[in-house]
Amino acid sequence: MKKILKSIAISIAVLVTGFGAMVLPFRLFDELSGIQMRILFIAETIVYFAIISAFFLIKESRGEKREKRQKMQERHNRRTEKRLRELDGIKIGGRDIAA
């Protein structure tokens, strides 16, 4: 249920943002000169590229964190297995330490 509401909220936000991004230049078409429209177009393009870049950077960062976590877990597992092999066969009071 929570996932559905989140999807609906994101869809509505995207629709409103997209509509605003498309309507703004047409509304300003009569009010702005050619140079001003070019500046607005360039500014919009820069904003779009900045947003896309932010998403890619976030995705890349999450991937790097996941890889780092996996490497640390593998290193921990190797150290644990090595320690258990070292302790294998050592008995204190008739009990095996590694068990």
Short mmCIF file of N, CA and C in Angstrom, two decimals:
data_model
loop_
_atom_site.label_atom_id
_atom_site.label_comp_id
_atom_site.label_asym_id
_atom_site.label_seq_id
_atom_site.Cartn_x
_atom_site.Cartn_y
_atom_site.Cartn_z
N MET A 1 0.83 -1.19 0.00
CA MET A 1 0.00 0.00 0.00
C MET A 1 0.88 1.26 0.00
N LYS A 2 1.93 1.22 0.83
CA LYS A 2 2.83 2.37 0.92
C LYS A 2 3.54 2.61 -0.41
N LYS A 3 3.91 1.50 -1.07
CA LYS A 3 4.60 1.60 -2.35
C LYS A 3 3.69 2.20 -3.42
N ILE A 4 2.42 1.84 -3.39
CA ILE A 4 1.46 2.36 -4.36
C ILE A 4 1.27 3.86 -4.17
N LEU A 5 1.12 4.30 -2.92
CA LEU A 5 0.96 5.72 -2.64
C LEU A 5 2.20 6.51 -3.06
N LYS A 6 3.36 5.94 -2.82
CA LYS A 6 4.60 6.60 -3.21
C LYS A 6 4.68 6.72 -4.72
N SER A 7 4.28 5.67 -5.43
CA SER A 7 4.29 5.71 -6.90
C SER A 7 3.31 6.75 -7.43
N ILE A 8 2.14 6.83 -6.83
CA ILE A 8 1.14 7.81 -7.26
C ILE A 8 1.65 9.23 -7.02
N ALA A 9 2.25 9.47 -5.85
CA ALA A 9 2.78 10.80 -5.52
C ALA A 9 3.88 11.20 -6.49
N ILE A 10 4.77 10.28 -6.82
CA ILE A 10 5.85 10.56 -7.76
C ILE A 10 5.29 10.85 -9.15
N SER A 11 4.29 10.06 -9.56
CA SER A 11 3.68 10.27 -10.88
C SER A 11 3.03 11.64 -10.98
N ILE A 12 2.31 12.03 -9.95
CA ILE A 12 1.66 13.34 -9.95
C ILE A 12 2.71 14.45 -9.98
N ALA A 13 3.76 14.31 -9.20
CA ALA A 13 4.81 15.33 -9.17
C ALA A 13 5.48 15.45 -10.54
N VAL A 14 5.72 14.32 -11.19
CA VAL A 14 6.35 14.35 -12.51
C VAL A 14 5.43 15.00 -13.54
N LEU A 15 4.15 14.68 -13.48
CA LEU A 15 3.20 15.28 -14.42
C LEU A 15 3.11 16.80 -14.24
N VAL A 16 3.03 17.25 -12.99
CA VAL A 16 2.94 18.68 -12.72
C VAL A 16 4.22 19.39 -13.17
N THR A 17 5.35 18.81 -12.84
CA THR A 17 6.63 19.41 -13.22
C THR A 17 6.79 19.45 -14.74
N GLY A 18 6.44 18.35 -15.39
CA GLY A 18 6.53 18.30 -16.85
C GLY A 18 5.60 19.31 -17.51
N PHE A 19 4.38 19.40 -17.00
CA PHE A 19 3.43 20.37 -17.55
C PHE A 19 3.95 21.80 -17.38
N GLY A 20 4.47 22.08 -16.20
CA GLY A 20 5.03 23.42 -15.94
C GLY A 20 6.21 23.72 -16.84
N ALA A 21 7.05 22.72 -17.04
CA ALA A 21 8.23 22.92 -17.89
C ALA A 21 7.84 23.14 -19.35
N MET A 22 6.76 22.53 -19.78
CA MET A 22 6.32 22.70 -21.16
C MET A 22 5.51 23.98 -21.36
N VAL A 23 4.73 24.37 -20.37
CA VAL A 23 3.85 25.53 -20.51
C VAL A 23 4.63 26.84 -20.35
N LEU A 24 5.62 26.86 -19.49
CA LEU A 24 6.36 28.09 -19.20
C LEU A 24 6.89 28.78 -20.46
N PRO A 25 7.60 28.07 -21.34
CA PRO A 25 8.10 28.77 -22.54
C PRO A 25 6.98 29.31 -23.42
N PHE A 26 5.87 28.57 -23.53
CA PHE A 26 4.77 29.03 -24.38
C PHE A 26 4.06 30.25 -23.78
N ARG A 27 3.96 30.28 -22.47
CA ARG A 27 3.35 31.45 -21.81
C ARG A 27 4.23 32.69 -21.97
N LEU A 28 5.52 32.47 -21.90
CA LEU A 28 6.45 33.59 -22.00
C LEU A 28 6.78 33.98 -23.44
N PHE A 29 6.33 33.17 -24.40
CA PHE A 29 6.66 33.42 -25.80
C PHE A 29 6.24 34.81 -26.26
N ASP A 30 5.07 35.26 -25.82
CA ASP A 30 4.58 36.59 -26.24
C ASP A 30 5.25 37.72 -25.48
N GLU A 31 5.76 37.43 -24.30
CA GLU A 31 6.30 38.48 -23.43
C GLU A 31 7.80 38.68 -23.57
N LEU A 32 8.53 37.66 -24.00
CA LEU A 32 9.99 37.74 -24.06
C LEU A 32 10.46 37.94 -25.50
N SER A 33 11.63 38.56 -25.61
CA SER A 33 12.23 38.75 -26.94
C SER A 33 12.96 37.45 -27.33
N GLY A 34 13.48 37.43 -28.53
CA GLY A 34 14.19 36.24 -29.03
C GLY A 34 15.41 35.90 -28.20
N ILE A 35 16.17 36.90 -27.81
CA ILE A 35 17.37 36.67 -26.99
C ILE A 35 16.97 36.11 -25.62
N GLN A 36 15.95 36.69 -25.04
CA GLN A 36 15.50 36.23 -23.72
C GLN A 36 14.99 34.78 -23.79
N MET A 37 14.32 34.43 -24.88
CA MET A 37 13.85 33.05 -25.05
C MET A 37 15.03 32.09 -25.17
N ARG A 38 16.08 32.50 -25.87
CA ARG A 38 17.27 31.66 -26.00
C ARG A 38 17.94 31.46 -24.63
N ILE A 39 18.01 32.54 -23.87
CA ILE A 39 18.60 32.44 -22.53
C ILE A 39 17.76 31.49 -21.66
N LEU A 40 16.43 31.60 -21.75
CA LEU A 40 15.55 30.72 -20.99
C LEU A 40 15.74 29.27 -21.43
N PHE A 41 15.86 29.04 -22.74
CA PHE A 41 16.08 27.69 -23.25
C PHE A 41 17.39 27.11 -22.73
N ILE A 42 18.43 27.89 -22.77
CA ILE A 42 19.74 27.44 -22.28
C ILE A 42 19.67 27.14 -20.78
N ALA A 43 19.00 28.00 -20.03
CA ALA A 43 18.86 27.79 -18.59
C ALA A 43 18.09 26.50 -18.30
N GLU A 44 17.00 26.26 -19.04
CA GLU A 44 16.24 25.03 -18.85
C GLU A 44 17.08 23.80 -19.16
N THR A 45 17.84 23.88 -20.25
CA THR A 45 18.70 22.76 -20.64
C THR A 45 19.73 22.47 -19.56
N ILE A 46 20.32 23.50 -19.02
CA ILE A 46 21.31 23.33 -17.94
C ILE A 46 20.67 22.70 -16.71
N VAL A 47 19.48 23.14 -16.36
CA VAL A 47 18.78 22.57 -15.21
C VAL A 47 18.48 21.09 -15.45
N TYR A 48 18.01 20.74 -16.65
CA TYR A 48 17.71 19.34 -16.96
C TYR A 48 18.97 18.48 -16.84
N PHE A 49 20.08 18.97 -17.41
CA PHE A 49 21.32 18.21 -17.33
C PHE A 49 21.81 18.08 -15.89
N ALA A 50 21.62 19.11 -15.10
CA ALA A 50 22.02 19.06 -13.69
C ALA A 50 21.21 18.00 -12.94
N ILE A 51 19.92 17.95 -13.21
CA ILE A 51 19.07 16.96 -12.54
C ILE A 51 19.45 15.55 -12.96
N ILE A 52 19.65 15.33 -14.24
CA ILE A 52 20.05 14.01 -14.74
C ILE A 52 21.41 13.61 -14.15
N SER A 53 22.34 14.55 -14.10
CA SER A 53 23.66 14.27 -13.52
C SER A 53 23.55 13.90 -12.04
N ALA A 54 22.68 14.60 -11.32
CA ALA A 54 22.50 14.29 -9.89
C ALA A 54 21.99 12.88 -9.71
N PHE A 55 21.03 12.46 -10.52
CA PHE A 55 20.53 11.09 -10.42
C PHE A 55 21.61 10.06 -10.72
N PHE A 56 22.41 10.31 -11.76
CA PHE A 56 23.49 9.38 -12.08
C PHE A 56 24.53 9.34 -10.97
N LEU A 57 24.87 10.48 -10.39
CA LEU A 57 25.85 10.50 -9.31
C LEU A 57 25.34 9.76 -8.08
N ILE A 58 24.07 9.93 -7.76
CA ILE A 58 23.48 9.22 -6.62
C ILE A 58 23.51 7.72 -6.86
N LYS A 59 23.14 7.31 -8.07
CA LYS A 59 23.14 5.88 -8.40
C LYS A 59 24.56 5.31 -8.32
N GLU A 60 25.52 6.03 -8.84
CA GLU A 60 26.92 5.59 -8.80
C GLU A 60 27.42 5.49 -7.36
N SER A 61 27.07 6.46 -6.54
CA SER A 61 27.49 6.47 -5.15
C SER A 61 26.92 5.26 -4.40
N ARG A 62 25.66 4.97 -4.65
CA ARG A 62 25.04 3.80 -4.00
C ARG A 62 25.73 2.51 -4.43
N GLY A 63 26.07 2.42 -5.71
CA GLY A 63 26.77 1.23 -6.21
C GLY A 63 28.13 1.07 -5.56
N GLU A 64 28.86 2.16 -5.42
CA GLU A 64 30.17 2.11 -4.78
C GLU A 64 30.06 1.71 -3.32
N LYS A 65 29.06 2.24 -2.62
CA LYS A 65 28.87 1.87 -1.22
C LYS A 65 28.53 0.40 -1.09
N ARG A 66 27.70 -0.11 -2.00
CA ARG A 66 27.33 -1.52 -1.96
C ARG A 66 28.55 -2.41 -2.19
N GLU A 67 29.39 -2.05 -3.17
CA GLU A 67 30.61 -2.80 -3.43
C GLU A 67 31.55 -2.78 -2.23
N LYS A 68 31.70 -1.62 -1.62
CA LYS A 68 32.58 -1.49 -0.46
C LYS A 68 32.08 -2.36 0.68
N ARG A 69 30.76 -2.35 0.92
CA ARG A 69 30.17 -3.17 1.97
C ARG A 69 30.41 -4.66 1.70
N GLN A 70 30.25 -5.08 0.43
CA GLN A 70 30.47 -6.47 0.07
C GLN A 70 31.92 -6.88 0.30
N LYS A 71 32.86 -6.00 -0.09
CA LYS A 71 34.28 -6.30 0.11
C LYS A 71 34.62 -6.42 1.59
N MET A 72 34.05 -5.53 2.40
CA MET A 72 34.32 -5.60 3.84
C MET A 72 33.74 -6.88 4.43
N GLN A 73 32.56 -7.30 3.97
CA GLN A 73 31.95 -8.53 4.47
C GLN A 73 32.78 -9.74 4.05
N GLU A 74 33.27 -9.75 2.81
CA GLU A 74 34.13 -10.84 2.36
C GLU A 74 35.41 -10.90 3.17
N ARG A 75 36.01 -9.76 3.43
CA ARG A 75 37.24 -9.70 4.23
C ARG A 75 36.98 -10.22 5.64
N HIS A 76 35.86 -9.82 6.22
CA HIS A 76 35.49 -10.29 7.56
C HIS A 76 35.31 -11.81 7.56
N ASN A 77 34.64 -12.33 6.53
CA ASN A 77 34.43 -13.77 6.45
C ASN A 77 35.75 -14.53 6.32
N ARG A 78 36.67 -13.99 5.51
CA ARG A 78 37.98 -14.64 5.37
C ARG A 78 38.73 -14.66 6.70
N ARG A 79 38.72 -13.53 7.41
CA ARG A 79 39.41 -13.48 8.70
C ARG A 79 38.78 -14.43 9.71
N THR A 80 37.46 -14.50 9.71
CA THR A 80 36.75 -15.40 10.64
C THR A 80 37.09 -16.85 10.33
N GLU A 81 37.07 -17.21 9.04
CA GLU A 81 37.40 -18.59 8.66
C GLU A 81 38.84 -18.92 9.00
N LYS A 82 39.75 -17.98 8.79
CA LYS A 82 41.16 -18.20 9.11
C LYS A 82 41.33 -18.44 10.61
N ARG A 83 40.66 -17.64 11.41
CA ARG A 83 40.75 -17.78 12.87
C ARG A 83 40.17 -19.11 13.32
N LEU A 84 39.07 -19.52 12.73
CA LEU A 84 38.48 -20.81 13.09
C LEU A 84 39.40 -21.97 12.71
N ARG A 85 40.08 -21.87 11.55
CA ARG A 85 41.04 -22.91 11.17
C ARG A 85 42.22 -22.96 12.14
N GLU A 86 42.67 -21.77 12.61
CA GLU A 86 43.77 -21.74 13.56
C GLU A 86 43.38 -22.38 14.89
N LEU A 87 42.14 -22.18 15.29
CA LEU A 87 41.69 -22.72 16.57
C LEU A 87 41.23 -24.17 16.48
N ASP A 88 41.06 -24.68 15.27
CA ASP A 88 40.57 -26.04 15.08
C ASP A 88 41.53 -27.05 15.72
N GLY A 89 40.99 -27.88 16.55
CA GLY A 89 41.79 -28.92 17.18
C GLY A 89 42.34 -28.53 18.53
N ILE A 90 42.23 -27.29 18.96
CA ILE A 90 42.71 -26.88 20.27
C ILE A 90 41.62 -27.19 21.29
N LYS A 91 41.97 -27.94 22.28
CA LYS A 91 40.99 -28.34 23.28
C LYS A 91 41.38 -27.82 24.65
N ILE A 92 40.40 -27.31 25.35
CA ILE A 92 40.59 -26.86 26.73
C ILE A 92 39.50 -27.52 27.55
N GLY A 93 39.91 -28.26 28.52
CA GLY A 93 38.95 -28.95 29.39
C GLY A 93 38.13 -29.99 28.64
N GLY A 94 38.71 -30.58 27.61
CA GLY A 94 38.03 -31.61 26.87
C GLY A 94 37.07 -31.07 25.82
N ARG A 95 37.00 -29.79 25.64
CA ARG A 95 36.08 -29.19 24.66
C ARG A 95 36.89 -28.49 23.57
N ASP A 96 36.40 -28.62 22.39
CA ASP A 96 37.04 -27.99 21.24
C ASP A 96 36.68 -26.49 21.23
N ILE A 97 37.68 -25.61 21.15
CA ILE A 97 37.44 -24.18 21.18
C ILE A 97 36.70 -23.70 19.94
N ALA A 98 37.04 -24.24 18.78
CA ALA A 98 36.45 -23.79 17.54
C ALA A 98 34.98 -24.18 17.40
N ALA A 99 34.51 -25.11 18.17
CA ALA A 99 33.12 -25.57 18.02
C ALA A 99 32.16 -24.62 18.63
#
